[in-house]
mmCIF file of C-alpha atoms and ligand atoms in Angstrom:
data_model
loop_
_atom_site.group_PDB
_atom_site.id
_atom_site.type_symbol
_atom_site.label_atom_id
_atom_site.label_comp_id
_atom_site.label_asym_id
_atom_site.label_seq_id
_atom_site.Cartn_x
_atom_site.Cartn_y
_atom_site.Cartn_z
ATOM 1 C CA UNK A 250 72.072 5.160 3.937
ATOM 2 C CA UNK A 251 69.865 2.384 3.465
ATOM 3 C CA UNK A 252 67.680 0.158 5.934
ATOM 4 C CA UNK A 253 69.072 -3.644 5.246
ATOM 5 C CA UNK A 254 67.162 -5.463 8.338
ATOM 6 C CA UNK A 255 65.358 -5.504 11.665
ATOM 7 C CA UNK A 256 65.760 -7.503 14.724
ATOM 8 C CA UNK A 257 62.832 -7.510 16.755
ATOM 9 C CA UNK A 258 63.146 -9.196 20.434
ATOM 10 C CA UNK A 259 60.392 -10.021 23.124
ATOM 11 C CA UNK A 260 62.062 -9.640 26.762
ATOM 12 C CA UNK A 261 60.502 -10.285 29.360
ATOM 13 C CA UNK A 262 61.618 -8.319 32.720
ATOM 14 C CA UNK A 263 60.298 -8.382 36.485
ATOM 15 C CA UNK A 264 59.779 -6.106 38.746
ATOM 16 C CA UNK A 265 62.089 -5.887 41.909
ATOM 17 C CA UNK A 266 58.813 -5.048 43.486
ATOM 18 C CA UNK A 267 55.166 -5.983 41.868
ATOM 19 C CA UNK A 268 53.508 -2.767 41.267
ATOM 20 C CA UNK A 269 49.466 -2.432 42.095
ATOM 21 C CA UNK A 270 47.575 0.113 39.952
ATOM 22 C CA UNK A 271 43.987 0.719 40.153
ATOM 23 C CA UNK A 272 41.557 -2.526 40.296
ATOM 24 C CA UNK A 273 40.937 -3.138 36.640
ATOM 25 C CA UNK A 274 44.549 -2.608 35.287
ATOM 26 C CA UNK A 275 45.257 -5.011 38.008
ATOM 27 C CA UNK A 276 49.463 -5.747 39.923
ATOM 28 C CA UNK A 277 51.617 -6.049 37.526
ATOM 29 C CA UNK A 278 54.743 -8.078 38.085
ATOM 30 C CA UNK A 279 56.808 -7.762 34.728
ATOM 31 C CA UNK A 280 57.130 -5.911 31.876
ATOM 32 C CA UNK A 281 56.746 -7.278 28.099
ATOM 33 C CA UNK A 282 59.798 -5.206 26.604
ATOM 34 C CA UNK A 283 59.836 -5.392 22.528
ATOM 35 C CA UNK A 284 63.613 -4.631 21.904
ATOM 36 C CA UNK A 285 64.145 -3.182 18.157
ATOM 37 C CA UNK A 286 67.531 -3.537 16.360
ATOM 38 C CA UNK A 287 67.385 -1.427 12.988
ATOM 39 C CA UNK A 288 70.429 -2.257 10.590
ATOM 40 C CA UNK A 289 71.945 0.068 8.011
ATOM 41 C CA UNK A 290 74.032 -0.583 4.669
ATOM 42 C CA UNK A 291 76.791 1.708 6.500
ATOM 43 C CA UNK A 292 77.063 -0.874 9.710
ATOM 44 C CA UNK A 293 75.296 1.758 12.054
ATOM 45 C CA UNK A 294 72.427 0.001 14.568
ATOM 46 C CA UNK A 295 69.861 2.254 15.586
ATOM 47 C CA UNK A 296 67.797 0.880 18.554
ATOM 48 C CA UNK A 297 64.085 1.419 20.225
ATOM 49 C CA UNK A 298 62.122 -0.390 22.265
ATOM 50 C CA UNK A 299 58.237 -0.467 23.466
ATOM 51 C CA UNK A 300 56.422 -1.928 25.993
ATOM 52 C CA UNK A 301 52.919 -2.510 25.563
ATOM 53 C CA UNK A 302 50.950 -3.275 28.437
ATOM 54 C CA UNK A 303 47.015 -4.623 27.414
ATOM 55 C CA UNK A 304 44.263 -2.821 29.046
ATOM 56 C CA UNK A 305 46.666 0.560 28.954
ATOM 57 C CA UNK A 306 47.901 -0.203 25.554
ATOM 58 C CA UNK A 307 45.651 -1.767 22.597
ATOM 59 C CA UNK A 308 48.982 -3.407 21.938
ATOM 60 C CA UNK A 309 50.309 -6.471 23.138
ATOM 61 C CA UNK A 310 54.027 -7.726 23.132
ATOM 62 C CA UNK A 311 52.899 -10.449 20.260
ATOM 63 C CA UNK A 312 50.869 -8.255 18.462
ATOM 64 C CA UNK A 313 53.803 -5.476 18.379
ATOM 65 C CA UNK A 314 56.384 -8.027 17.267
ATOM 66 C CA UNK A 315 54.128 -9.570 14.540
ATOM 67 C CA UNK A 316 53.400 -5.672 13.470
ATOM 68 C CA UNK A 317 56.826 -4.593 13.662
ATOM 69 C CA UNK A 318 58.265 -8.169 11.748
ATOM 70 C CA UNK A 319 55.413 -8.470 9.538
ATOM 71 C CA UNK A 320 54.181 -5.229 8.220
ATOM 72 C CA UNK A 321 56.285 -2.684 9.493
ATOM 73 C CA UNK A 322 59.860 -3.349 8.646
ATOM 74 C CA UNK A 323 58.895 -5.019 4.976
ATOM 75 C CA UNK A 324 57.805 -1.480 4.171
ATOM 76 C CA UNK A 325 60.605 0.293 5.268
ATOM 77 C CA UNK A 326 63.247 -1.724 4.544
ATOM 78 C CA UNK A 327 65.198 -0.202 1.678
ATOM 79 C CA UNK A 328 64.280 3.261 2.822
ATOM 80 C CA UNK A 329 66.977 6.259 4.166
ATOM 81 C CA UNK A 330 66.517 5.503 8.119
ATOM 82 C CA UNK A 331 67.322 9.466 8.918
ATOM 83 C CA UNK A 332 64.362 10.818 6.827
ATOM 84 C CA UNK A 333 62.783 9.597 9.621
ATOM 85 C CA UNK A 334 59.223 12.023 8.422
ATOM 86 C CA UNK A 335 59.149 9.573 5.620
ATOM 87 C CA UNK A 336 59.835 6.258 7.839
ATOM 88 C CA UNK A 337 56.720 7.263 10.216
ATOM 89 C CA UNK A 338 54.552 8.874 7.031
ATOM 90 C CA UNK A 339 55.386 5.140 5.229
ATOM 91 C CA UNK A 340 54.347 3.448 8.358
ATOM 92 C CA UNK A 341 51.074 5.325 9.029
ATOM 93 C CA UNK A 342 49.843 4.381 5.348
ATOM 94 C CA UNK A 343 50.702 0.665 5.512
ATOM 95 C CA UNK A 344 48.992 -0.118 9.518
ATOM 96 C CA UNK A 345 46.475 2.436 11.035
ATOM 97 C CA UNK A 346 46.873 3.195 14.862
ATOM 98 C CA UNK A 347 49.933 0.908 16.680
ATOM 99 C CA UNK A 348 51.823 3.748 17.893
ATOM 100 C CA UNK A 349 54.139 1.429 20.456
ATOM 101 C CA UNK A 350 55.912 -0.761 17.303
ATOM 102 C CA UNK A 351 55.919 2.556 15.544
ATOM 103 C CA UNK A 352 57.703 3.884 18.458
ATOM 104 C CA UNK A 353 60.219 1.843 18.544
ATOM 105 C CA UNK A 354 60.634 1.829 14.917
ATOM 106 C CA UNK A 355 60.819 5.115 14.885
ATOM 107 C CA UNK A 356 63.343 5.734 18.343
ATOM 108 C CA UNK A 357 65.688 3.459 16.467
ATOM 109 C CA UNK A 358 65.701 5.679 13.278
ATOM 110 C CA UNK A 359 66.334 8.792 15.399
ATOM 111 C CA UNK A 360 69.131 6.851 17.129
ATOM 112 C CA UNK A 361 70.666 6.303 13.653
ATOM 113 C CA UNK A 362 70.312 9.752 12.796
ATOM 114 C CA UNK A 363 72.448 10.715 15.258
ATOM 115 C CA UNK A 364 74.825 8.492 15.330
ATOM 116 C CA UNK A 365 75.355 8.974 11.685
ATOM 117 C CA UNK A 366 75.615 12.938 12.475
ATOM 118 C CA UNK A 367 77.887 12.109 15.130
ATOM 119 C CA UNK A 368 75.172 14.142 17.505
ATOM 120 C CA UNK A 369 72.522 13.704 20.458
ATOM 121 C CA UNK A 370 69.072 13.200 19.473
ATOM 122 C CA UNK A 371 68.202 16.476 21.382
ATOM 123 C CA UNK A 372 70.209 18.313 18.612
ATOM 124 C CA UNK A 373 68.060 16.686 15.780
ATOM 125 C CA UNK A 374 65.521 18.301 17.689
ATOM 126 C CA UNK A 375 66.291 21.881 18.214
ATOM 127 C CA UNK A 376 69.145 21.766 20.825
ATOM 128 C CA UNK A 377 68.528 21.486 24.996
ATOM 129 C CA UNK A 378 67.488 24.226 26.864
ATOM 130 C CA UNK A 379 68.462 22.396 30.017
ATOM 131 C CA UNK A 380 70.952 19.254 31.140
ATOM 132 C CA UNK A 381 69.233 17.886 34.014
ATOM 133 C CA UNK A 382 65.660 17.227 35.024
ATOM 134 C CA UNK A 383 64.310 16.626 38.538
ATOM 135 C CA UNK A 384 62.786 13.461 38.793
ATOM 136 C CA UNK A 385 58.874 12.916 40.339
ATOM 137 C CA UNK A 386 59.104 8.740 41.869
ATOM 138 C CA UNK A 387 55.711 6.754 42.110
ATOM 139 C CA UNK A 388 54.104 4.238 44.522
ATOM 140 C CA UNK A 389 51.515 1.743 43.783
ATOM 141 C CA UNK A 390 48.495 1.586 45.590
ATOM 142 C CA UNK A 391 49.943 0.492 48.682
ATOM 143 C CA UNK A 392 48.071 0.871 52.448
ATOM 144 C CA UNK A 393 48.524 4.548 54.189
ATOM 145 C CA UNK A 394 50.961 3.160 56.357
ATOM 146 C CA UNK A 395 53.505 1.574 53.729
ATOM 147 C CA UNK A 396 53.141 4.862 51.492
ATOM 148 C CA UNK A 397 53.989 7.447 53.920
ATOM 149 C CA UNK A 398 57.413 4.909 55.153
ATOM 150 C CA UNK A 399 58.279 4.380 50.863
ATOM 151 C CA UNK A 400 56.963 8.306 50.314
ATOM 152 C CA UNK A 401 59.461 10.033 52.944
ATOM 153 C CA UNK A 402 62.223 7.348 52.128
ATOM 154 C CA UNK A 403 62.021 9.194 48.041
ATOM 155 C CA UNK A 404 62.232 12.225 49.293
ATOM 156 C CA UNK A 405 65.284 11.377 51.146
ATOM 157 C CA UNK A 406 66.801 10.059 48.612
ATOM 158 C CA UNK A 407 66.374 13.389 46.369
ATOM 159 C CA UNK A 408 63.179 12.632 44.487
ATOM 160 C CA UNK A 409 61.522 15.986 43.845
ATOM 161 C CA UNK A 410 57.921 14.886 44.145
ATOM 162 C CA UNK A 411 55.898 11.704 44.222
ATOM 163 C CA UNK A 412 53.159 10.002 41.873
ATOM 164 C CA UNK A 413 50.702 8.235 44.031
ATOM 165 C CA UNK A 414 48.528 5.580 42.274
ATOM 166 C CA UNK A 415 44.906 5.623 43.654
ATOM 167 C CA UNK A 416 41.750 4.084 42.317
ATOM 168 C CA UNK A 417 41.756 0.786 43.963
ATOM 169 C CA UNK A 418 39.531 1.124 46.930
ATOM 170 C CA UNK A 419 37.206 3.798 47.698
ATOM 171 C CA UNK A 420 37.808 7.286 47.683
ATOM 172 C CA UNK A 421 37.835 7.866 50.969
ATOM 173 C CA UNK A 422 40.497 4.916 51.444
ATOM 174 C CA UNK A 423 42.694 7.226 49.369
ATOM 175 C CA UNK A 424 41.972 10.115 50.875
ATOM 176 C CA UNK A 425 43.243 8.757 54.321
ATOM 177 C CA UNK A 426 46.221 7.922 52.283
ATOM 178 C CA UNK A 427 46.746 10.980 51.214
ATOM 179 C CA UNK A 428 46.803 12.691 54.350
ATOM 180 C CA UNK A 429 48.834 9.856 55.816
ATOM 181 C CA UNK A 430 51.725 10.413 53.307
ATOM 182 C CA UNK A 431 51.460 14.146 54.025
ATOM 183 C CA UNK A 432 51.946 13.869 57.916
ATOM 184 C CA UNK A 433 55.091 12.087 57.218
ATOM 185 C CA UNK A 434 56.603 14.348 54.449
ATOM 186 C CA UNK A 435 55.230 17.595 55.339
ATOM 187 C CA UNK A 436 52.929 19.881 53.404
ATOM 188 C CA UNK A 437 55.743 21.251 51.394
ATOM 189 C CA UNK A 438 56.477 18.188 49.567
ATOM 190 C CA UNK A 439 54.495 17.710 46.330
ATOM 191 C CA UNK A 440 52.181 14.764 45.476
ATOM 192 C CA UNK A 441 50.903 13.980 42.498
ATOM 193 C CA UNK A 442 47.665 11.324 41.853
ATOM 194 C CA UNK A 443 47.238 9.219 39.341
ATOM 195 C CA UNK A 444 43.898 7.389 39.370
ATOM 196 C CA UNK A 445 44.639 5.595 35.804
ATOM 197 C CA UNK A 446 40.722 6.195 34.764
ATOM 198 C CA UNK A 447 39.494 4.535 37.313
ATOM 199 C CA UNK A 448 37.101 7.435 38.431
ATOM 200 C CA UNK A 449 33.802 8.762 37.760
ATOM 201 C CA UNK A 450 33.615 12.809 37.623
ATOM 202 C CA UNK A 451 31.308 12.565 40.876
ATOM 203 C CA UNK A 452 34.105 10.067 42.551
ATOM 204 C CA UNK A 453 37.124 12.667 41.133
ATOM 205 C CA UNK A 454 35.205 16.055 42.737
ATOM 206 C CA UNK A 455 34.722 13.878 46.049
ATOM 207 C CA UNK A 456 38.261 13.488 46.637
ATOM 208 C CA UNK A 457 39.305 16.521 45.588
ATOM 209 C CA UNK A 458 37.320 18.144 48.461
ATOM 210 C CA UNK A 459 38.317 15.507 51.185
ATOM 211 C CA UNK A 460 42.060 16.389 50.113
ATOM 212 C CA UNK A 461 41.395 20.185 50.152
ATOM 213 C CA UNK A 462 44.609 21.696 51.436
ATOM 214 C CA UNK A 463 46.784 19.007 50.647
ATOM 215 C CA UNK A 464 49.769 19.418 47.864
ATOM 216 C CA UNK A 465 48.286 17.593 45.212
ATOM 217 C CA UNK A 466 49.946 19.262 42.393
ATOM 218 C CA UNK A 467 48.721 17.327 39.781
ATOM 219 C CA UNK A 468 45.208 14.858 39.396
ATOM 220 C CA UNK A 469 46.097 12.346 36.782
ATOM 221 C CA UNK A 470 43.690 10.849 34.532
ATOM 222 C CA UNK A 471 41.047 10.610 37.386
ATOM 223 C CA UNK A 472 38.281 9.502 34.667
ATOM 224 C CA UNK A 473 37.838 7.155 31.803
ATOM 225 C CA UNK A 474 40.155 8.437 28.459
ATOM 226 C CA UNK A 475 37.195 9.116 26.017
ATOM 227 C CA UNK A 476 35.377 11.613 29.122
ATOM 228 C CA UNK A 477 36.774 14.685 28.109
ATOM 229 C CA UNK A 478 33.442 16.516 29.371
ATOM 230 C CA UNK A 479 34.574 15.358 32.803
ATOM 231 C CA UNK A 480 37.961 16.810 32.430
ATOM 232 C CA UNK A 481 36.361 19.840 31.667
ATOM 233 C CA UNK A 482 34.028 20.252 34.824
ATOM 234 C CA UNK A 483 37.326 18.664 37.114
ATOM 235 C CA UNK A 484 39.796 21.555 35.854
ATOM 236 C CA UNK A 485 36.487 24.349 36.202
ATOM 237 C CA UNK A 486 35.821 22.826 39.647
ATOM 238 C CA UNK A 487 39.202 22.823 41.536
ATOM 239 C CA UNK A 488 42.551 24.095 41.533
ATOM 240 C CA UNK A 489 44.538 21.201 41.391
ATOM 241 C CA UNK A 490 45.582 20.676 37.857
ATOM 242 C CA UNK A 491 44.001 18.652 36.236
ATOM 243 C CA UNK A 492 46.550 16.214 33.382
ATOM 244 C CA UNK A 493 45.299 13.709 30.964
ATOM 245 C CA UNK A 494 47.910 10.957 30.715
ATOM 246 C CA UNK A 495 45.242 8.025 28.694
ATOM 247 C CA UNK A 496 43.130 10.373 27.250
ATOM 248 C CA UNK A 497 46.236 11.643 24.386
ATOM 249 C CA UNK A 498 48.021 9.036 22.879
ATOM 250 C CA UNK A 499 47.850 10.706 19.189
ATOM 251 C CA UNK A 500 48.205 13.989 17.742
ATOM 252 C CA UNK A 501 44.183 14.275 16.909
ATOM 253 C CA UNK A 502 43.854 13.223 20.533
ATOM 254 C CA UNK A 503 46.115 15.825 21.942
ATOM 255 C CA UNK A 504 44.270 18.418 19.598
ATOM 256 C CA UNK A 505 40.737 17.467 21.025
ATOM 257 C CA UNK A 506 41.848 18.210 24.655
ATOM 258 C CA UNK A 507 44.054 21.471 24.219
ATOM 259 C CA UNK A 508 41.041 22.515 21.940
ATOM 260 C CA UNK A 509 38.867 22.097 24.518
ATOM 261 C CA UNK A 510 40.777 23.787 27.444
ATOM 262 C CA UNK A 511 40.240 20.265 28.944
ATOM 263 C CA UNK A 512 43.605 19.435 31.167
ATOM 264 C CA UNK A 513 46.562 21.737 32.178
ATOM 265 C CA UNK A 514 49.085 19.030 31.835
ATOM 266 C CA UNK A 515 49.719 16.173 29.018
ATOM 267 C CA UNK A 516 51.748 13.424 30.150
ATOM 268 C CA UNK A 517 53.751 12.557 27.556
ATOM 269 C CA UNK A 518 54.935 8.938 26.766
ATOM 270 C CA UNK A 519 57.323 8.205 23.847
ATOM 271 C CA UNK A 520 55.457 4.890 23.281
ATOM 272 C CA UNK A 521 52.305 5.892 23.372
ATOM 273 C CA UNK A 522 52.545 9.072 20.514
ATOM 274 C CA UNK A 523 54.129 6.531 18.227
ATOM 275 C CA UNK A 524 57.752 8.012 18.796
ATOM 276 C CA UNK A 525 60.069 10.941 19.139
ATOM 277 C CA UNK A 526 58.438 13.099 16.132
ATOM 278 C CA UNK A 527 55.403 12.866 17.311
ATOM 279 C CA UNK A 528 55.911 13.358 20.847
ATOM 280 C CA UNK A 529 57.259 16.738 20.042
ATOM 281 C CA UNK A 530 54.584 17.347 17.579
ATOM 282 C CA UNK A 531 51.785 16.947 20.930
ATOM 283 C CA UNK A 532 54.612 19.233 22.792
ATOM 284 C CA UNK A 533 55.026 21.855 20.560
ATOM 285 C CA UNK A 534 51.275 22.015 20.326
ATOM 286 C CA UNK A 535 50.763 22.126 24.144
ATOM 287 C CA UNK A 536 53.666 24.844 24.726
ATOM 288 C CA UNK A 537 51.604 26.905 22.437
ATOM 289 C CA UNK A 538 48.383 26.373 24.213
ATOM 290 C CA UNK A 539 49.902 27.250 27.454
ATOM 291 C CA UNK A 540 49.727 23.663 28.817
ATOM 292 C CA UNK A 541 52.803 22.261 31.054
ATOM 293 C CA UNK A 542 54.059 18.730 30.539
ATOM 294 C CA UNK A 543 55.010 16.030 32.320
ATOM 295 C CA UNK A 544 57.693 13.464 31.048
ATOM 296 C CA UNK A 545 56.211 9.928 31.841
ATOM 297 C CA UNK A 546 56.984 6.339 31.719
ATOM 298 C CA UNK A 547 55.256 3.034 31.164
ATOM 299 C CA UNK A 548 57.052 0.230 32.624
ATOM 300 C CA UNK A 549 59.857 0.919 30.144
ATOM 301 C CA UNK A 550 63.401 -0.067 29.976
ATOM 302 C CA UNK A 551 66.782 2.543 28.960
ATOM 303 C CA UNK A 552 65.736 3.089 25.465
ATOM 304 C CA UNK A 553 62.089 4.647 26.081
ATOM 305 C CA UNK A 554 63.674 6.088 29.109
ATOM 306 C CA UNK A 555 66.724 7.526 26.888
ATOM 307 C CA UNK A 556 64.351 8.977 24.274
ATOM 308 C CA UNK A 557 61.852 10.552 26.353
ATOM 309 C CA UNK A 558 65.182 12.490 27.925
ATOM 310 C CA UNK A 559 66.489 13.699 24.657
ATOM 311 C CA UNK A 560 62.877 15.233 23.933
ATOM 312 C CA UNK A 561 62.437 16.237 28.019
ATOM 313 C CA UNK A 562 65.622 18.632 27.775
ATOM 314 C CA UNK A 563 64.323 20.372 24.157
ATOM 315 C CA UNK A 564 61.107 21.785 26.182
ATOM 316 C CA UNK A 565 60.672 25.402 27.893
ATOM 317 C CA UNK A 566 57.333 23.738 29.308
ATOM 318 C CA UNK A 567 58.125 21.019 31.588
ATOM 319 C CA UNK A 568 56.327 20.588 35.126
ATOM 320 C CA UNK A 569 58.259 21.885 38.008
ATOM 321 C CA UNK A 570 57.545 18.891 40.391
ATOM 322 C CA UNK A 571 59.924 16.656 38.325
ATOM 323 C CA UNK A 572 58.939 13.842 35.351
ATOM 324 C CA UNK A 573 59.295 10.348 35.349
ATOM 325 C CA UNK A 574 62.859 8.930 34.719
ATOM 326 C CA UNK A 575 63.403 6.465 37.100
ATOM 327 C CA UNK A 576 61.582 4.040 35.162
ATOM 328 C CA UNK A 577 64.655 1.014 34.304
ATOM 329 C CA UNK A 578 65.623 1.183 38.483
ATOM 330 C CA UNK A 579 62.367 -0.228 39.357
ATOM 331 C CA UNK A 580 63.029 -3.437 37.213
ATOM 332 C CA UNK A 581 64.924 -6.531 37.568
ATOM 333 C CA UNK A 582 68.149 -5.053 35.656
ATOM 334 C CA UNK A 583 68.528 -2.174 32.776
ATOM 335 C CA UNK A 584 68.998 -3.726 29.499
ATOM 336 C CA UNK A 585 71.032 -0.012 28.409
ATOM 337 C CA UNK A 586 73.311 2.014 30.313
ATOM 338 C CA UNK A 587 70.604 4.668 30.871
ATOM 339 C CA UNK A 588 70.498 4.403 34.756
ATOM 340 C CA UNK A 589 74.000 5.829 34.453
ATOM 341 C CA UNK A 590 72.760 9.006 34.083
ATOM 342 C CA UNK A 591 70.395 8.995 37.306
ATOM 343 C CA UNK A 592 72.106 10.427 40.505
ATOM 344 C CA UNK A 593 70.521 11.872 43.546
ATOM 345 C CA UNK A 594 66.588 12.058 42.195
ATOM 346 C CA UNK A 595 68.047 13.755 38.843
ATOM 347 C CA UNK A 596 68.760 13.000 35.087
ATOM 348 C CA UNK A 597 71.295 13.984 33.356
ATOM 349 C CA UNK A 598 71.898 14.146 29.365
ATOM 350 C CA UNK A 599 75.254 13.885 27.852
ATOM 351 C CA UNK A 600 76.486 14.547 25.071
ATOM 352 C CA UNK A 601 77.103 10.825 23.215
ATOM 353 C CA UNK A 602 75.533 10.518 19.653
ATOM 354 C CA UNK A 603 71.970 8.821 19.195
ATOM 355 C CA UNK A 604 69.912 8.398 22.198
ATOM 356 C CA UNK A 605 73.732 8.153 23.693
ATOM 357 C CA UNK A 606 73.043 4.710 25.441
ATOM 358 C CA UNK A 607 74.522 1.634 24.720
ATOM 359 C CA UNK A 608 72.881 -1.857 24.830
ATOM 360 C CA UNK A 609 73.917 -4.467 27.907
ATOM 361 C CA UNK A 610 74.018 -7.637 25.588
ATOM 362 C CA UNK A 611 74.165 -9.369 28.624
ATOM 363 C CA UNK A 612 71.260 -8.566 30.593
ATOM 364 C CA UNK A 613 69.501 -8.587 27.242
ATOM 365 C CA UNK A 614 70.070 -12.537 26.734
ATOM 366 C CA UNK A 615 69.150 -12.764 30.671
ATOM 367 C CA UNK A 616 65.453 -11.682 29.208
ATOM 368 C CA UNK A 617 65.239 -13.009 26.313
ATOM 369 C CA UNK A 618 61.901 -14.863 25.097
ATOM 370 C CA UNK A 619 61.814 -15.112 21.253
ATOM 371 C CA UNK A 620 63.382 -13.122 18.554
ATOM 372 C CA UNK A 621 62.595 -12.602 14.624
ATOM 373 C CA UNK A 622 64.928 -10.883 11.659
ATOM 374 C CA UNK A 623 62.837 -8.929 8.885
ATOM 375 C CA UNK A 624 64.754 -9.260 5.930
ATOM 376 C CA UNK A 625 64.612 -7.717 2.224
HETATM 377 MG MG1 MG B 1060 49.342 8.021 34.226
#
C-alpha cells in the first residue's frame, strides 16, 4: 500500500463554555483543530488531527498546516502508510521538533493500519488490558463559589475525579478554592490541580501546606517545564504526587524526568509526543520506572480523543482517579463519532478497525477555515 495524497484542514471550533487557565496562557474560547486526511493507492483514508495551542504548543494551526502540506507529506508520499516506524523515522530526518503535525500524520497512518488489518489500533499495539476507563472532568479557574456548584454537579454525573486549573490569582485565592470545592463534594472525592507552570517552587510548597489534608491526588505541572530541580524538591517535600504534564513532550524529555526520579505521574498527550508510537514509547518507559500515567487532552476533537483511548486501554499503569476523555463534549460539536463511546463519566473502546471512529462530514464543513491537498 502506497501513500497517494494528504488533505490537510484548519477548523476552527468554540467552546460551549470559554475556558480560563492560568494568567499567561490566558481564556481560551476555541480551538484551532488541524484535521488530516491520509489517502492510500488501495482507497483506505486514514485520519488524525492536532490542535496546537501557542504558548502551550510551539506550534500554531498555520505553522502545522504549512509543515504538514509543505514538508511533511512531500516526504512521505509514496511510502507504505502501515510501516508507520519508517513514516515517523522519515519525518524526524526531514523537520526537527513539530511533534503536533507529526501527530496527526502519524494517528492517520495507525488508523490505516488498522483498517487495512481489519483491527483496533489497541491490537497494533499489544492488545487491551481493559475496555473502559473512568474519566477525571476539569474546571477552569473559575471563583470558589462557581467551582464547588460545576465540581459536585461532575460528580453527579459519574465523573470519577476532577482537574482544577489554578495559577491565576494568588495562592491563597486557590487555596480557598480548594477547600470550597471540598465542602461541597466531601473529602472522599478526588481533586486534582493543574497550575499549567504558572508557579514558582516557593509558590507550589505554599499551597501545598495551606491544602494539607485535602484530596489533592495529583499537583500538575505547578512550575515552569524546563525546572525539573523544582519537581524534584516538590515530590521530596510532600505527598501529593507530583505529575509533569509540559515538562515531557518528547522521548529525551520523558527520559530526563524518570531519570531523575522527578514526578510520579506523566500526563500523556497524543499530540504533544508526536503520535501513537511515541506515546507508548514515554509509557512503556514510565511503567518500567514505576511511574503512573494519566491520559490527557488538549482542547482536542474525536480523533486525538480516539487515539489517546486505543493507547489508554494497552497500559497496566494508568492513574486510578480517571484520565481525560471528555475532551470533544466541551466543544461546540464533535467532528467524529467519538462521544459515542462516553456514558455515565466512562469510556468505552470497541472493537471497529482503526481508531474505530468515523468522520461527521457535516459538522466538519460547519468548521471549516481553509484546506490544502499535498500531492505527488
Ligand atoms: Mg496539564
Amino acid at each position: 500500500m502506497k501513500i497517494t495524497r494528504i488533505n490537510v484542514r484548519n477548523l476552527l471550533i468554540p467552546l460551549k463554555v470559554p475556558y480560563a487557565l492560568q494568567k499567561s496562557y490566558g481564556v481560551k474560547s476555541h480551538t484551532c483543530c488541524v484535521l488530516v486526511a491520509v489517502h492510500t493507492d488501495e482507497g483506505i483514508v486514514g485520519y488524525g488531527e492536532c490542535n496546537p495551542q501557542p504558548g502551550f504548543t510551539d506550534e500554531s494551526a498555520e505553522t502545522a498546516k504549512s509543515v504538514i502540506g509543505k514538508i511533511l507529506a512531500p516526504a512521505i508520499i509514496g511510502m507504505d502508510p502501515t510501516d508507520v516506524a519508517a513514516i515517523d523515522r522519515r519525518m524526524d530526518i526531514v523537520c526537527k521538533n513539530n511533534n503536533l503535525p507529526k501527530a496527526a500524520v502519524n494517528t492517520a497512518c495507525y488508523d490505516i493500519a488498522g483498517k487495512a488489518a481489519g483491527v483496533p489500533v489497541y491490537k497494533l499495539l499489544g492488545g487491551k488490558l481493559q475496555s473502559s476507563i473512568p474519566i477525571m472532568h476539569a474546571i477552569g479557574n473559575i471563583s470558589a463559589e462557581e467551582g464547588a456548584k460545576l465540581v459536585l454537579q461532575r460528580k453527579n454525573e459519574g465523573y470519577r475525579s476532577v482537574m482544577v486549573k489554578c495559577g491565576m490569582e494568588s495562592v491563597e485565592y486557590d487555596a480557598e478554592r480548594i477547600f470550597a470545592i471540598q465542602d461541597a463534594v466531601g473529602k472522599d472525592y478526588p481533586l486534582v490541580v493543574d497550575v499549567n507552570q504558572g508557579w514558582d517552587y516557593h509558590k507550589a510548597l505554599r499551597f501545598l501546606r495551606l491544602t494539607e489534608g485535602c484530596n489533592i491526588v495529583c499537583l500538575e505541572q505547578p512550575v515552569p517545564h524546563w525546572d525539573i530541580e523544582s519537581l524534584i524538591r516538590l515530590k521530596a517535600a510532600s505527598d501529593v504526587p507530583i505529575s509533569a504534564d509540559e515538562s515531557v513532550f518528547s522521548i529525551h524529555e520523558a527520559v530526563q524526568v524518570i531519570e531523575n526520579r522527578a514526578v510520579d505521574i506523566i500526563s500523556l498527550k497524543v499530540n504533544k509526543h508526536g503520535g501513537i508510537l511515541k506515546e507508548k514509547q514515554i509509557a512503556v518507559l514510565a511503567q518500567y520506572a514505576g511511574i503512573k500515567l494519566l491520559m490527557n487532552s488538549m482542547l482536542e476533537e474525536g480523533l486525538a480523543q480516539a487515539a489517546s483511548l486505543q493507547i489508554g486501554v494497552t497500559l497496566p499503569n494508568l492513574v486510578d482517579f480517571g484520565s481525560a476523555y471528555f475532551s470533544p463534549l466541551r466543544l461546540d460539536d464533535d467532528i467524529t463519532t467519538y462521544s459515542e463511546q462516553v456514558r455515565n463519566g466512562w469510556v468505552h473502546i470497541n472493537d471497529r478497525p482503526g481508531l474505530g471512529v468515523e468522520i461527521r462530514e457535516d459538522v466538519v464543513q460547519k468548521y471549516l477555515q481553509d484546506e490544502f491537498w499535498a500531492e505527488a
